[in-house]
Coordinates of C-alpha atoms and ligand atoms in Angstrom, one line a residue:
X1 CA 19.0 -57.8 30.5
X2 CA 18.0 -56.0 33.6
X3 CA 16.9 -52.6 32.5
X4 CA 16.0 -51.1 35.9
X5 CA 17.8 -47.9 36.6
X6 CA 17.7 -45.3 39.3
X7 CA 18.7 -42.4 37.1
X8 CA 16.9 -41.2 34.0
X9 CA 18.5 -42.5 30.8
X10 CA 18.0 -39.1 29.1
X11 CA 18.5 -36.3 31.7
X12 CA 20.3 -38.4 34.3
X13 CA 18.2 -37.1 37.2
X14 CA 17.3 -39.5 40.0
X15 CA 14.2 -41.6 39.5
X16 CA 11.8 -42.1 42.3
X17 CA 8.6 -43.5 40.8
X18 CA 8.8 -47.4 40.5
X19 CA 7.3 -47.2 37.1
X20 CA 10.0 -44.7 36.0
X21 CA 12.7 -46.9 37.5
X22 CA 11.4 -49.8 35.5
X23 CA 11.3 -47.8 32.2
X24 CA 14.7 -46.1 33.0
X25 CA 13.2 -42.7 32.2
X26 CA 11.3 -40.0 34.1
X27 CA 7.8 -39.2 33.0
X28 CA 8.7 -36.0 31.0
X29 CA 11.6 -37.6 29.2
X30 CA 9.5 -40.7 28.5
X31 CA 6.8 -38.5 27.0
X32 CA 9.3 -36.7 24.8
X33 CA 10.9 -40.0 23.6
X34 CA 7.4 -41.3 22.8
X35 CA 6.6 -38.1 20.9
X36 CA 9.8 -38.3 19.0
X37 CA 9.1 -41.9 18.0
X38 CA 5.6 -41.0 16.8
X39 CA 7.0 -38.1 14.8
X40 CA 9.5 -40.3 13.1
X41 CA 6.9 -42.8 12.2
X42 CA 4.8 -40.1 10.6
X43 CA 7.7 -38.6 8.7
X44 CA 7.5 -41.2 6.0
X45 CA 5.2 -39.6 3.5
X46 CA 7.6 -40.5 0.7
X47 CA 4.6 -41.4 -1.5
X48 CA 4.0 -37.7 -1.9
X49 CA 6.9 -37.6 -4.4
X50 CA 4.9 -39.7 -6.8
X51 CA 2.8 -36.6 -7.7
X52 CA 3.6 -33.3 -9.2
X53 CA 1.9 -30.6 -7.1
X54 CA 2.4 -27.2 -5.7
X55 CA 0.9 -25.5 -2.7
X56 CA 0.6 -22.3 -0.8
X57 CA -1.3 -21.0 2.2
X58 CA -4.0 -18.3 1.4
X59 CA -4.8 -16.0 4.2
X60 CA -8.0 -14.1 4.4
X61 CA -8.6 -12.2 7.7
X62 CA -7.8 -14.7 10.4
X63 CA -8.6 -17.7 8.3
X64 CA -5.9 -19.7 6.6
X65 CA -6.5 -22.1 3.7
X66 CA -4.1 -24.6 2.4
X67 CA -4.3 -24.5 -1.4
X68 CA -2.9 -27.6 -3.2
X69 CA -2.6 -27.7 -7.0
X70 CA -2.1 -30.7 -9.2
X71 CA 0.5 -29.7 -11.7
X72 CA -0.6 -32.6 -14.0
X73 CA 2.9 -33.4 -15.2
X74 CA 2.3 -37.1 -15.6
X75 CA 2.8 -38.3 -12.1
X76 CA 0.2 -39.9 -9.9
X77 CA -2.8 -37.6 -9.6
X78 CA -3.2 -35.6 -6.4
X79 CA -6.7 -37.1 -6.1
X80 CA -5.3 -40.6 -5.8
X81 CA -2.4 -39.6 -3.5
X82 CA -4.1 -37.0 -1.3
X83 CA -3.3 -38.8 2.0
X84 CA 0.5 -38.8 1.4
X85 CA 0.5 -35.3 0.0
X86 CA -1.5 -33.7 2.8
X87 CA 0.5 -35.6 5.4
X88 CA 3.8 -34.4 3.8
X89 CA 2.8 -30.8 3.5
X90 CA 1.5 -30.7 7.1
X91 CA 4.7 -32.2 8.3
X92 CA 6.9 -29.7 6.5
X93 CA 4.8 -26.7 7.4
X94 CA 3.9 -27.8 10.9
X95 CA 0.2 -27.7 10.2
X96 CA -2.6 -29.5 11.9
X97 CA -4.6 -31.0 9.0
X98 CA -7.8 -30.8 11.1
X99 CA -7.1 -27.2 12.1
X100 CA -6.9 -25.6 8.6
X101 CA -9.2 -25.3 5.6
X102 CA -7.9 -27.2 2.6
X103 CA -8.8 -26.9 -1.1
X104 CA -7.1 -28.5 -4.1
X105 CA -7.2 -28.1 -7.9
X106 CA -7.4 -31.4 -9.7
X107 CA -5.8 -32.2 -13.0
X108 CA -9.0 -30.9 -14.8
X109 CA -8.5 -27.5 -13.2
X110 CA -11.5 -27.9 -10.9
X111 CA -11.2 -27.0 -7.2
X112 CA -12.5 -29.4 -4.6
X113 CA -12.4 -29.3 -0.8
X114 CA -10.3 -31.6 1.3
X115 CA -10.7 -32.4 5.0
X116 CA -8.8 -34.8 7.3
X117 CA -10.7 -37.1 9.6
X118 CA -9.6 -37.9 13.1
X119 CA -7.6 -40.9 11.9
X120 CA -5.7 -38.6 9.6
X121 CA -7.2 -39.8 6.4
X122 CA -7.9 -37.2 3.8
X123 CA -11.3 -36.9 2.1
X124 CA -12.3 -34.9 -1.0
X125 CA -15.6 -33.2 -1.4
X126 CA -17.4 -30.9 -3.8
X127 CA -17.1 -27.2 -2.7
X128 CA -20.4 -26.4 -4.4
X129 CA -23.4 -28.2 -5.7
X130 CA -24.1 -25.4 -8.1
X131 CA -20.8 -24.6 -9.7
X132 CA -17.4 -26.1 -10.3
X133 CA -14.9 -23.5 -9.2
X134 CA -12.1 -23.0 -11.7
X135 CA -10.2 -20.2 -9.8
X136 CA -8.8 -20.0 -6.4
X137 CA -11.0 -17.0 -5.6
X138 CA -14.2 -18.9 -6.7
X139 CA -13.1 -21.9 -4.6
X140 CA -12.4 -19.9 -1.5
X141 CA -15.8 -18.2 -1.9
X142 CA -17.6 -21.5 -2.3
X143 CA -15.7 -22.8 0.8
X144 CA -16.9 -19.7 2.8
X145 CA -20.4 -20.2 1.7
X146 CA -20.4 -23.9 2.8
X147 CA -19.0 -22.9 6.1
X148 CA -21.6 -20.2 6.5
X149 CA -24.2 -22.8 5.8
X150 CA -22.8 -24.9 8.6
X151 CA -21.2 -27.6 6.5
X152 CA -17.8 -27.2 8.1
X153 CA -16.8 -30.9 8.0
X154 CA -19.0 -32.6 5.5
X155 CA -19.8 -36.2 6.0
X156 CA -19.8 -38.7 3.2
Ligands
ZN1 ZN1 14.8 -37.4 32.5

């Protein structure tokens, strides 16, 4: 099949660049098609349904923290499913996982921190070496202290 075209397959404006003619789309339309494809690929976080969890966004000043809670109703633990859950929440809420603070309460009621690496994988870390936060307030306080100490993105 000869796919060369002199008008854009999306917006039907004339194509001038030989590369665009070959693709059949202008650069802007091509970019939006690619972005749409990438978005659709990422939408599949169906694994998140395997866990019972709740979440909300806590706002303190200009800082926003995503708070995820394992409801511990017998499904897969949030700990073991954090990638899918974080991906799903960020998709639904339009959040950048690397641009927001994240904490989560495990099935034992202890809060830990979560951060997403550049590849989008989620990592869990202890919010405090000294205590095990059992309330959202304690967890947020421990998070602030870590950040104040310069441990914004801990490495394991
Ligand atoms: Zn176009």
